[in-house]
Structure formats: C-alpha cells, structure tokens
C-alpha cells in the first residue's frame, strides 16, 4: 500500500467516506483541516487540536518562507517538530498569497516576483523554489505552485492561468524529484479554471492524463463567485476526477459550504474562518451563527451551543464568554476559536457517519434546513 | 476544626510549611497565587492552572465590580462557578486600585469616591460597600478595605492611613456579619504602616488585639521602597503576628522576593508579574531572567529552562517560542505565562520541601546565589 493510500469505505451518490493514509497517520474523511498559517493555529495549542479530534492541519509556505524561514524550520527537524504537531500536515504553495498581493507582484512564465507584505523585500516564487520551500517544511501533502486568478475572471484570463498552472505542475514534478526528502511527500496538482465549466473540465482532464496523482486540489473557489457557481463547478470537477483519490477544496470552510462540498465529492477542506471569526466573537451553532458580544448574552447562563461537547461549551456560560470579550481577555478568543474549529471537525465527523450509514441525503437536507433557519441572534 | 484551619507542619526559623484549609480545598504553603484580575488569569485556562499545580488564585474586587459587576457574578453562582475555578480564591478589596487612581479619587473617613478608569463614572467604596462586593463574589478569603499609601510616605501620612485602616477594619467586621453567605468566608485584616517599623508594630498589635483573625494581610510593600526596607519590615511584622495563622504578602511576586519572604514567615504571595512579564517575552529561569525576543534565540533548539517540566518546556524550543513572539501569535503569550506561573508555583513547592526537610537555609542560600548570578542573557 502506498504511503498515501486512499481507502474508500462507502460512496453514496458523490459523497464518500474514506481513510486517507499519510506518513503521520490516517485522516478519516470527509475532514476539515484547521489552518496554522504561521506554524500555529491561532490561539490554540496542538493539544487543543488533538482534544477536538482534529486529524490534519494546514500551514502556509508563503508565510513560513518569510517568517521564520523554511530553512530554519528544516534545521529544527521540519514543521511537525517545530510546532509539535505529530499528525498529518498539508502546506499550500503560496500561489494564493502571492497572487493576492496585486500591486506588489509581477507574473511571468518563469514565476512571480513579489514584495513581502512584512518589509517590502523582493522575492521570487517559481515552481522550483516553491518545491524547495515545501520540502524544507516537510509537510505530508504539498500543493503545486499555481496561477491563481480572481473569482469572476473572464474565460481568456482563466484559460491562460489554468494552462500556465499545468506547465508549472510539470516543473514542480521535475523539481521535487531532484530534492531529497526524509519522509515521503504527496504532491497534489490543483484544478483551476474559474467559474467556466469547460475550462475546469479541460484542466481536470489534462491533469489526470499527465500522471498518477495521490490526490487533487480544487482551487479558485470561494473567492467572490456566487455560491450556485461554486456548487455547479464542484459538480463538473467531481465528474472528471478519479474517484479513488482524495479531493481537497482549497480555502472553503463555512459550515454550509462543507456540507454542500461533501455532497459533491469533496474529502478535505480548510479555512481560517473558524479561528478568525472566533477572534471576532462569532460562534457557529447548529442553528446558525451568533455573536457573543451582543448585550443580550450578558446574563445568559447557557453554553454557546447546548449540543456541543467542546471544552468551552461543557464549562463556560455565554455570560462569562461575553465578559471575556468585553474585557479583551485572551481566553475568550481561544475558547471561541476552539469551539468553532471543533464545530467543523464534528460536522465532518457527522457527515462521515451519515455516509457510512447511507443517510447522508436526509442528514444533509435536515442539517442545512436547520442551519439556514438561523434561530439564534446573528451578528 | 474551623473551615479555615491553618495546620502548621514544620517551622525552621521563621519559615513555615503548613496546610491552609478553605471551603474549596487545602492550600499547601508557602504558595504563590496567580492573579485573575477579571475572573481569568490572563491567557490561561483554569485547566492550565490545575495542571501547573496552582492551588489558590486571586481576583480583584475593584475590577470585577466595574466589569462585569459583582451582582452579575453573584447571579451566576459566584466567582468559582462563573470562571470555572473550583479551588480556593482570595479577593482583594480594591483598596490598592482606588488609591492608585490619584487624581480620580477623594478620600474621607467614610470611604473613597472615585471615577472608573474605564468610563469615568463615579463610584464610592466604603468598608460596607466593599464587604457587599466581596460577599457577592464569594471568594474563600476576602481582604478588608484599607487605606493604601505610596511606599515612601512619611510617618505622619503612614500613621493616619494605618489608623484609618484599623477603623475601617471594625466597620468591615460589622458589615460582613450582617450579610448572608452561602459558604463561609475568611476576612483578613491588613497590616499597613509603610516602611516605619514602629507603625507596623503598632498596627500588627492593634489588629491582633481587636479579634481572632483567620489570617493576616501584609500590605503596602513592593510599592517603590528599597528591597532591604521591605525585608526589614517583614521581619518586624513576622515578630508581631501570631504564628498559628497564615500571612499573605500582598502584590509581591518576583522569585527572589518570594524566597526572601518565606525566610521571613510569609505563607502566601500574589503578583501579576509572571503573566505580565510572560506577555512581554520575559521568562523566569533558575539562572535569572531571559527575554525570548532576543535574536540569539532564533536558532536555539533548547527549551526555555531545561530543568522545567511545564507544558511549554517539555515540548517547545526557544526558537519556536521566539518565532511566536516575533509573529505576534497568541500561543507565545500563553506558553510564557504558563511557564512563569509554573515557575513560581514550583519555586514555592521546592521551598516547602526544604522547610519540611529542615534544609531551607542552605536551599535558599544556594537558590538566591544562582538566581542572582544571572547566567542567561537578560532583557
């Protein structure tokens, strides 16, 4: 069995329950990956993540290259050891970040020259340099360097970026083969193509035909397009990708999008939303989102979510958590981040059970109806 | 046995090992109390405190009265339940805080009128109102409302404040007796008198003669006076207070002061130093203080303190912790706060063992010599 075997357990329509093997353990999918941008999932301890039941996390090549430096992390024994997370890690390639820099970057066939958002220093990312960075970091899954475009880009722009991403993918493969790795790493190509079904189809086919990949990224979604466009594109890609490999929908992490993604054959998700929103006082519940800073929670002795068994909900009241936010106390940010990450991890665990039971259709219909009813006071 | 029995186990000179009983459990003394100003020890979870071995914590009547309000906390079942700390708690009376407001307060025999540092609203603290606040909060040990003066005050000012504190003590007793309490609370008087030995002696005697107290606070030290003055005054007070009751040295929490205090008969300490310094990157070690932000720690793979068994030192390198600080990541503040509180808790545990073994003199001499040698790079 390959170091990155993907054991399909059950399929119901496009939804799949599986076990994705990595050198740092198994990920039971569908799964949500918390984002540890700078080698830490903001405000959380790796032990918190374990307790929550998180199995795989994500970190960012762009950010770690700038700070503290991927070579430093290599010298510390790699990202797992540096940040003391011994489970599977995925690193993105920095494509999304450098293309977001807009006025600070110049794109050529060779790669992207950009200025650091921290100190304005000049850097160049090429498929070759990014592979070196991701090898230094030592994650289990590494993403190709790709050309990322805005969500609403017209077809000619999307085609150009998608074709360049394919050429860069070939360069990534050639580059990574030359680098020594202490443990095996799985390189995932990324299917781009904006909201244009034909481009997505072409990209998926071209990638499929270019090699035998351990898994696939689906990029360029949840970047400003309408939700129906995202769901439609997921269906197009689902039909084109091999069913016996994991699919990772990049940067998507709102609860409803996770459920819709699972129904369309997605196995892995990531997003900063649960931690970023947690730091802003926003809380996921099965009845929609609430904002803990609202005055009505001042005297509320109930937990954030009375169906939740996280370390925030089993101990603290909404009134106490609101107090922590009003008083700018760090414990509040941490407890809400913990709850939100736990919420998504548990949501995917529930979806997985429903697939295994064959009840995913009814489960997702009920879950979405209740979530959209938004019975709790929103932000 | 009283709810607040103080079981002396061994005395060596003035130093004492004892067990202080409270309605929420036993405190093995000497002990350091972490400070949870706003019903949270900044950046730490109550579970962190348990894991560290903290037995008793402190919280502030002034801050909690303003935010979220002591009546709200009473309605949540008291401070223990509100903040989910089921061990002993001590609340200070707000004397230190309101007298620190300087231009924002007016003192009379009745009490202190002051303006909130948060919104400028006017409040009055009297011995009676403070007892009501402390009863609402429901801590195990509550401090009397006292008149606090700057550390270098001249004798007439110190005498006036000390005598007023005595009159206020009598009013505190009368007030607390009228209030219902769900669980017993121990009212500690506070010995004031600045750096004037005769005033301290008079205050200690007057307090002793005015009742049978479950314990004693020693206030007005570590507020700007020279260290030898503090140690001298501790010796004066030590000689005057009954030996069969706990003594709490208020607001003192640097490691060397804890050791010097233990040698002078102090049982309980508190200070914001370990958490405040931790948030600034300063770290206690047995070889003195270091600042994690220094460039030389960038590549340092050693723990903060290789003799320490806290959750920071057993897992993370100096290089990683420095990265967290440079990147403004909250986990760094938390891990350093955790380490520093653990350091003081463990320091008092070691002192306690040395008293029980009869080796406190040699132990403290060695410990102080090593700490003052400051072999680590300082801030």
Short mmCIF file of C-alpha atoms in Angstrom, two decimals, chain B:
data_model
loop_
_atom_site.label_atom_id
_atom_site.label_comp_id
_atom_site.label_asym_id
_atom_site.label_seq_id
_atom_site.Cartn_x
_atom_site.Cartn_y
_atom_site.Cartn_z
CA UNK B 1 -11.63 22.27 63.02
CA UNK B 2 -12.50 25.68 61.60
CA UNK B 3 -13.29 25.99 57.89
CA UNK B 4 -10.06 27.98 57.70
CA UNK B 5 -7.72 25.92 59.87
CA UNK B 6 -4.03 26.53 59.41
CA UNK B 7 -2.14 23.33 60.22
CA UNK B 8 1.50 24.07 60.85
CA UNK B 9 3.63 21.15 59.74
CA UNK B 10 7.11 22.41 60.44
CA UNK B 11 8.88 25.66 61.32
CA UNK B 12 12.54 26.37 60.60
CA UNK B 13 13.44 29.77 61.99
CA UNK B 14 10.67 32.00 60.72
CA UNK B 15 9.95 29.84 57.68
CA UNK B 16 6.92 27.57 57.91
CA UNK B 17 5.37 24.70 55.99
CA UNK B 18 1.63 24.41 56.59
CA UNK B 19 -1.74 23.38 55.21
CA UNK B 20 -4.33 26.13 54.93
CA UNK B 21 -7.87 24.75 54.79
CA UNK B 22 -10.64 26.55 52.92
CA UNK B 23 -14.17 25.61 51.81
CA UNK B 24 -12.76 24.95 48.32
CA UNK B 25 -9.82 22.82 49.36
CA UNK B 26 -6.43 22.89 51.00
CA UNK B 27 -3.54 25.18 50.09
CA UNK B 28 -0.11 23.80 50.86
CA UNK B 29 2.02 26.73 51.94
CA UNK B 30 4.22 28.57 51.21
CA UNK B 31 2.29 29.14 47.98
CA UNK B 32 2.09 31.58 45.11
CA UNK B 33 -1.37 32.70 43.95
CA UNK B 34 -1.75 33.56 40.26
CA UNK B 35 -3.79 36.72 39.67
CA UNK B 36 -7.05 36.53 37.75
CA UNK B 37 -7.88 40.23 37.73
CA UNK B 38 -11.00 39.99 35.61
CA UNK B 39 -12.06 36.46 36.56
CA UNK B 40 -9.39 34.96 34.29
CA UNK B 41 -5.66 34.55 34.81
CA UNK B 42 -4.65 36.33 31.63
CA UNK B 43 -4.23 33.93 28.68
CA UNK B 44 -4.58 30.80 30.85
CA UNK B 45 -7.40 28.30 31.18
CA UNK B 46 -8.36 27.07 34.66
CA UNK B 47 -7.24 23.64 33.46
CA UNK B 48 -3.77 25.05 32.77
CA UNK B 49 -3.63 26.28 36.37
CA UNK B 50 -4.62 22.87 37.70
CA UNK B 51 -2.01 21.18 35.56
CA UNK B 52 0.65 23.61 36.77
CA UNK B 53 -0.22 22.66 40.34
CA UNK B 54 -1.70 26.05 41.30
CA UNK B 55 -3.93 25.62 44.32
CA UNK B 56 -5.29 29.10 45.08
CA UNK B 57 -5.81 32.15 42.89
CA UNK B 58 -6.62 35.80 43.46
CA UNK B 59 -9.10 38.13 41.87
CA UNK B 60 -9.85 41.85 42.16
CA UNK B 61 -12.98 43.35 43.69
CA UNK B 62 -12.40 46.73 42.04
CA UNK B 63 -12.14 45.35 38.51
CA UNK B 64 -14.98 42.86 38.87
CA UNK B 65 -17.26 45.46 40.45
CA UNK B 66 -16.82 47.64 37.37
CA UNK B 67 -16.88 44.80 34.86
CA UNK B 68 -18.95 42.60 34.64
CA UNK B 69 -20.36 43.65 38.04
CA UNK B 70 -20.29 41.72 41.30
CA UNK B 71 -24.08 41.30 41.33
CA UNK B 72 -23.95 39.63 37.95
CA UNK B 73 -21.30 37.25 39.25
CA UNK B 74 -23.44 36.53 42.32
CA UNK B 75 -26.35 35.69 39.99
CA UNK B 76 -24.10 33.24 38.11
CA UNK B 77 -23.46 31.42 41.40
CA UNK B 78 -20.33 33.32 42.45
CA UNK B 79 -16.83 33.68 41.11
CA UNK B 80 -15.86 30.00 41.37
CA UNK B 81 -18.69 28.96 39.12
CA UNK B 82 -18.50 31.98 36.82
CA UNK B 83 -14.84 31.39 35.95
CA UNK B 84 -14.88 27.61 36.47
CA UNK B 85 -12.16 27.53 39.10
CA UNK B 86 -13.23 25.20 41.88
CA UNK B 87 -10.18 25.73 44.09
CA UNK B 88 -9.71 28.41 46.75
CA UNK B 89 -9.94 32.06 45.70
CA UNK B 90 -8.92 35.24 47.51
CA UNK B 91 -10.31 38.62 46.56
CA UNK B 92 -8.55 41.84 47.37
CA UNK B 93 -10.68 44.76 48.49
CA UNK B 94 -9.93 47.29 45.78
CA UNK B 95 -8.03 49.48 48.25
CA UNK B 96 -4.85 49.28 46.21
CA UNK B 97 -6.68 50.09 42.98
CA UNK B 98 -8.79 53.03 44.14
CA UNK B 99 -5.88 54.66 45.95
CA UNK B 100 -3.80 54.25 42.77
CA UNK B 101 -6.30 56.36 40.85
CA UNK B 102 -4.77 59.54 42.37
CA UNK B 103 -6.42 62.47 40.62
CA UNK B 104 -9.60 60.48 40.12
CA UNK B 105 -10.42 59.94 43.82
CA UNK B 106 -11.38 61.73 47.03
CA UNK B 107 -10.72 60.15 50.41
CA UNK B 108 -12.78 60.78 53.54
CA UNK B 109 -13.35 58.91 56.78
CA UNK B 110 -16.47 57.47 55.18
CA UNK B 111 -14.60 55.94 52.27
CA UNK B 112 -13.26 56.75 48.81
CA UNK B 113 -15.16 58.36 45.98
CA UNK B 114 -13.52 57.60 42.64
CA UNK B 115 -14.06 57.65 38.95
CA UNK B 116 -13.86 54.45 36.95
CA UNK B 117 -10.73 54.11 34.82
CA UNK B 118 -12.98 52.64 32.13
CA UNK B 119 -15.69 55.23 31.59
CA UNK B 120 -15.21 57.96 34.20
CA UNK B 121 -18.42 57.01 36.05
CA UNK B 122 -18.47 57.88 39.78
CA UNK B 123 -18.40 55.17 42.46
CA UNK B 124 -17.97 55.10 46.23
CA UNK B 125 -16.10 52.38 48.09
CA UNK B 126 -16.69 52.19 51.81
CA UNK B 127 -15.85 49.31 54.12
CA UNK B 128 -19.54 48.40 53.96
CA UNK B 129 -19.88 48.51 50.17
CA UNK B 130 -16.66 46.57 49.67
CA UNK B 131 -17.85 43.81 52.02
CA UNK B 132 -21.01 43.55 49.96
CA UNK B 133 -18.98 43.28 46.76
CA UNK B 134 -16.68 40.63 48.20
CA UNK B 135 -19.63 38.68 49.53
CA UNK B 136 -21.27 38.79 46.10
CA UNK B 137 -18.08 37.47 44.54
CA UNK B 138 -17.97 34.70 47.12
CA UNK B 139 -14.20 34.12 47.41
CA UNK B 140 -12.89 31.94 50.25
CA UNK B 141 -10.66 34.67 51.67
CA UNK B 142 -11.69 38.30 51.48
CA UNK B 143 -9.48 41.26 52.34
CA UNK B 144 -10.56 44.23 54.43
CA UNK B 145 -10.94 47.63 52.74
CA UNK B 146 -7.82 49.57 53.69
CA UNK B 147 -6.18 52.95 53.14
CA UNK B 148 -3.17 52.36 50.88
CA UNK B 149 -0.36 54.94 50.63
CA UNK B 150 2.72 55.32 48.44
CA UNK B 151 5.72 53.29 49.52
CA UNK B 152 7.89 56.23 50.58
CA UNK B 153 5.23 58.10 52.57
CA UNK B 154 6.42 59.95 55.66
CA UNK B 155 5.43 58.77 59.09
CA UNK B 156 2.50 61.13 59.73
CA UNK B 157 0.83 60.13 56.48
CA UNK B 158 1.52 56.45 57.15
CA UNK B 159 0.15 56.71 60.69
CA UNK B 160 -3.01 58.42 59.55
CA UNK B 161 -3.62 55.73 56.89
CA UNK B 162 -2.80 52.90 59.26
CA UNK B 163 -5.18 54.18 61.92
CA UNK B 164 -7.93 54.73 59.38
CA UNK B 165 -7.41 51.18 58.10
CA UNK B 166 -7.97 49.95 61.65
CA UNK B 167 -11.23 51.88 62.00
CA UNK B 168 -12.30 50.57 58.58
CA UNK B 169 -11.49 47.03 59.71
CA UNK B 170 -14.02 47.33 62.53
CA UNK B 171 -16.62 48.56 60.05
CA UNK B 172 -15.81 45.65 57.71
CA UNK B 173 -16.47 43.18 60.53
CA UNK B 174 -19.76 44.82 61.43
CA UNK B 175 -20.82 44.90 57.79
CA UNK B 176 -19.90 41.33 56.87
CA UNK B 177 -21.72 39.96 59.90
CA UNK B 178 -24.98 41.37 58.52
CA UNK B 179 -24.62 39.75 55.09
CA UNK B 180 -25.73 36.23 54.31
CA UNK B 181 -23.07 33.96 52.84
CA UNK B 182 -23.75 30.65 51.05
CA UNK B 183 -20.30 29.39 52.14
CA UNK B 184 -18.05 30.70 54.91
CA UNK B 185 -15.61 33.47 54.03
CA UNK B 186 -12.47 34.39 55.99
CA UNK B 187 -11.92 38.12 56.45
CA UNK B 188 -8.21 39.01 56.60
CA UNK B 189 -7.16 42.30 58.18
CA UNK B 190 -4.23 44.12 56.54
CA UNK B 191 -1.16 45.34 58.40
CA UNK B 192 -0.13 48.71 56.98
CA UNK B 193 2.42 51.27 58.19
CA UNK B 194 4.75 51.92 55.26
CA UNK B 195 8.45 51.43 55.96
CA UNK B 196 8.14 52.63 59.55
CA UNK B 197 8.89 49.79 61.93
CA UNK B 198 7.13 51.37 64.89
CA UNK B 199 3.95 51.95 62.90
CA UNK B 200 3.99 48.39 61.57
CA UNK B 201 4.45 47.10 65.10
CA UNK B 202 1.59 49.21 66.42
CA UNK B 203 -0.68 48.19 63.56
CA UNK B 204 0.08 44.50 63.99
CA UNK B 205 -0.56 44.68 67.73
CA UNK B 206 -3.76 46.67 67.38
CA UNK B 207 -5.11 44.20 64.82
CA UNK B 208 -4.11 41.22 66.95
CA UNK B 209 -5.84 42.65 69.96
CA UNK B 210 -9.01 43.53 68.06
CA UNK B 211 -10.09 39.98 67.34
CA UNK B 212 -9.24 36.40 66.47
CA UNK B 213 -8.41 36.52 62.78
CA UNK B 214 -8.19 33.57 60.39
CA UNK B 215 -5.14 35.12 58.73
CA UNK B 216 -3.37 38.40 58.05
CA UNK B 217 -2.51 40.51 55.04
CA UNK B 218 0.71 42.48 54.88
CA UNK B 219 0.08 45.44 52.60
CA UNK B 220 1.97 48.44 51.29
CA UNK B 221 5.17 46.64 50.35
CA UNK B 222 6.86 46.28 46.95
CA UNK B 223 5.39 49.67 46.08
CA UNK B 224 8.59 51.58 45.40
CA UNK B 225 10.59 51.14 48.63
CA UNK B 226 14.10 49.64 48.57
CA UNK B 227 14.30 45.85 48.92
CA UNK B 228 16.21 45.99 52.24
CA UNK B 229 13.37 48.14 53.63
CA UNK B 230 10.84 45.53 52.56
CA UNK B 231 12.81 42.68 54.13
CA UNK B 232 13.33 44.65 57.37
CA UNK B 233 9.62 45.42 57.67
CA UNK B 234 8.75 41.77 57.03
CA UNK B 235 10.94 40.84 59.98
CA UNK B 236 9.19 43.37 62.21
CA UNK B 237 5.75 42.11 61.21
CA UNK B 238 6.82 38.47 61.49
CA UNK B 239 7.74 39.02 65.13
CA UNK B 240 4.36 40.59 65.92
CA UNK B 241 1.86 38.32 64.20
CA UNK B 242 0.60 35.09 65.76
CA UNK B 243 2.46 32.09 64.38
CA UNK B 244 -0.60 29.88 64.06
CA UNK B 245 -2.28 31.87 61.29
CA UNK B 246 -1.37 32.36 57.61
CA UNK B 247 0.30 35.56 56.47
CA UNK B 248 -0.26 36.87 52.97
CA UNK B 249 2.23 39.36 51.50
CA UNK B 250 0.18 41.36 49.03
CA UNK B 251 1.32 42.03 45.47
CA UNK B 252 4.79 40.53 45.82
CA UNK B 253 5.78 38.04 43.15
CA UNK B 254 9.34 38.25 41.91
CA UNK B 255 11.13 34.96 42.53
CA UNK B 256 13.81 36.42 44.81
CA UNK B 257 11.16 38.24 46.87
CA UNK B 258 9.22 35.05 47.33
CA UNK B 259 12.28 33.26 48.71
CA UNK B 260 13.17 36.20 50.97
CA UNK B 261 9.55 36.36 52.12
CA UNK B 262 9.43 32.67 53.01
CA UNK B 263 12.52 33.14 55.18
CA UNK B 264 10.60 35.90 57.00
CA UNK B 265 7.49 33.91 57.79
CA UNK B 266 5.28 34.63 54.79
CA UNK B 267 2.89 31.90 53.61
CA UNK B 268 1.01 33.36 50.63
CA UNK B 269 2.05 35.62 47.78
CA UNK B 270 0.43 37.02 44.65
CA UNK B 271 1.54 39.17 41.74
CA UNK B 272 0.70 39.89 38.11
CA UNK B 273 4.42 39.73 37.27
CA UNK B 274 4.56 36.18 35.84
CA UNK B 275 1.71 36.75 33.39
CA UNK B 276 2.52 40.38 32.56
CA UNK B 277 6.18 39.58 32.01
CA UNK B 278 5.26 36.50 30.03
CA UNK B 279 3.21 38.63 27.67
CA UNK B 280 6.28 40.82 27.20
CA UNK B 281 8.53 37.87 26.39
CA UNK B 282 10.34 37.75 29.75
CA UNK B 283 10.99 34.30 31.19
CA UNK B 284 11.93 33.21 34.70
CA UNK B 285 14.67 30.60 34.90
CA UNK B 286 16.74 29.34 37.80
CA UNK B 287 19.65 31.27 36.30
CA UNK B 288 17.81 34.59 36.14
CA UNK B 289 15.52 36.13 33.56
CA UNK B 290 15.81 35.90 29.79
CA UNK B 291 13.92 37.68 27.04
CA UNK B 292 12.73 35.36 24.32
CA UNK B 293 12.61 38.12 21.72
CA UNK B 294 16.39 38.40 21.53
CA UNK B 295 17.86 37.50 18.13
CA UNK B 296 20.20 34.88 19.56
CA UNK B 297 17.26 32.60 20.39
CA UNK B 298 16.23 32.37 16.72
CA UNK B 299 18.12 29.13 16.15
CA UNK B 300 18.06 27.86 19.74
CA UNK B 301 16.58 24.38 19.91
CA UNK B 302 16.72 24.12 23.71
CA UNK B 303 13.67 24.62 25.96
CA UNK B 304 13.23 27.85 27.94
CA UNK B 305 14.55 26.09 31.04
CA UNK B 306 15.90 22.57 30.79
CA UNK B 307 15.04 21.84 34.43
CA UNK B 308 11.39 22.71 33.93
CA UNK B 309 8.59 20.22 33.36
CA UNK B 310 5.88 22.66 32.26
CA UNK B 311 3.86 22.22 29.06
CA UNK B 312 5.99 24.84 27.30
CA UNK B 313 9.41 23.49 28.27
CA UNK B 314 8.63 19.83 27.67
CA UNK B 315 7.51 20.47 24.09
CA UNK B 316 8.71 23.72 22.53
CA UNK B 317 12.09 25.20 21.65
CA UNK B 318 13.24 28.73 22.36
CA UNK B 319 13.46 29.16 18.58
CA UNK B 320 9.78 28.30 18.13
CA UNK B 321 8.67 30.46 21.06
CA UNK B 322 10.70 33.38 19.73
CA UNK B 323 9.03 32.89 16.33
CA UNK B 324 5.60 33.08 18.01
CA UNK B 325 6.55 36.37 19.68
CA UNK B 326 8.06 37.89 16.55
CA UNK B 327 4.93 36.89 14.63
CA UNK B 328 2.58 38.22 17.36
CA UNK B 329 0.99 34.84 17.84
CA UNK B 330 -1.14 34.41 20.95
CA UNK B 331 0.15 30.94 21.71
CA UNK B 332 3.50 32.52 22.60
CA UNK B 333 1.97 34.76 25.28
CA UNK B 334 0.13 31.82 26.70
CA UNK B 335 3.09 29.46 26.84
CA UNK B 336 5.34 32.05 28.51
CA UNK B 337 2.63 32.98 31.02
CA UNK B 338 2.16 29.30 31.76
CA UNK B 339 5.88 28.78 32.25
CA UNK B 340 6.27 31.80 34.54
CA UNK B 341 3.32 30.93 36.77
CA UNK B 342 4.54 27.33 36.89
CA UNK B 343 8.00 28.59 37.83
CA UNK B 344 6.68 30.43 40.91
CA UNK B 345 4.33 27.63 41.93
CA UNK B 346 7.19 25.15 41.68
CA UNK B 347 9.57 27.51 43.47
CA UNK B 348 7.24 27.61 46.46
CA UNK B 349 6.82 23.85 46.32
CA UNK B 350 10.60 23.48 46.49
CA UNK B 351 10.80 25.93 49.40
CA UNK B 352 8.09 23.96 51.15
CA UNK B 353 10.02 20.71 50.73
CA UNK B 354 13.16 22.39 52.03
CA UNK B 355 11.29 23.56 55.12
CA UNK B 356 9.91 20.08 55.69
CA UNK B 357 13.42 18.66 55.34
CA UNK B 358 14.90 21.32 57.58
CA UNK B 359 17.20 22.46 54.76
CA UNK B 360 15.55 25.77 53.92
CA UNK B 361 18.57 27.87 54.96
CA UNK B 362 21.02 26.12 52.65
CA UNK B 363 18.43 25.73 49.91
CA UNK B 364 17.55 29.41 49.88
CA UNK B 365 21.19 30.50 50.04
CA UNK B 366 22.05 28.33 47.05
CA UNK B 367 18.96 29.29 45.12
CA UNK B 368 19.48 33.02 45.61
CA UNK B 369 23.18 32.83 44.70
CA UNK B 370 22.44 31.00 41.48
CA UNK B 371 19.50 33.23 40.53
CA UNK B 372 21.48 36.41 41.12
CA UNK B 373 24.39 35.09 39.07
CA UNK B 374 22.12 35.57 36.02
CA UNK B 375 23.89 33.32 33.63
CA UNK B 376 21.25 33.72 30.94
CA UNK B 377 21.01 36.71 28.56
CA UNK B 378 18.64 39.21 30.15
CA UNK B 379 16.13 41.55 28.61
#
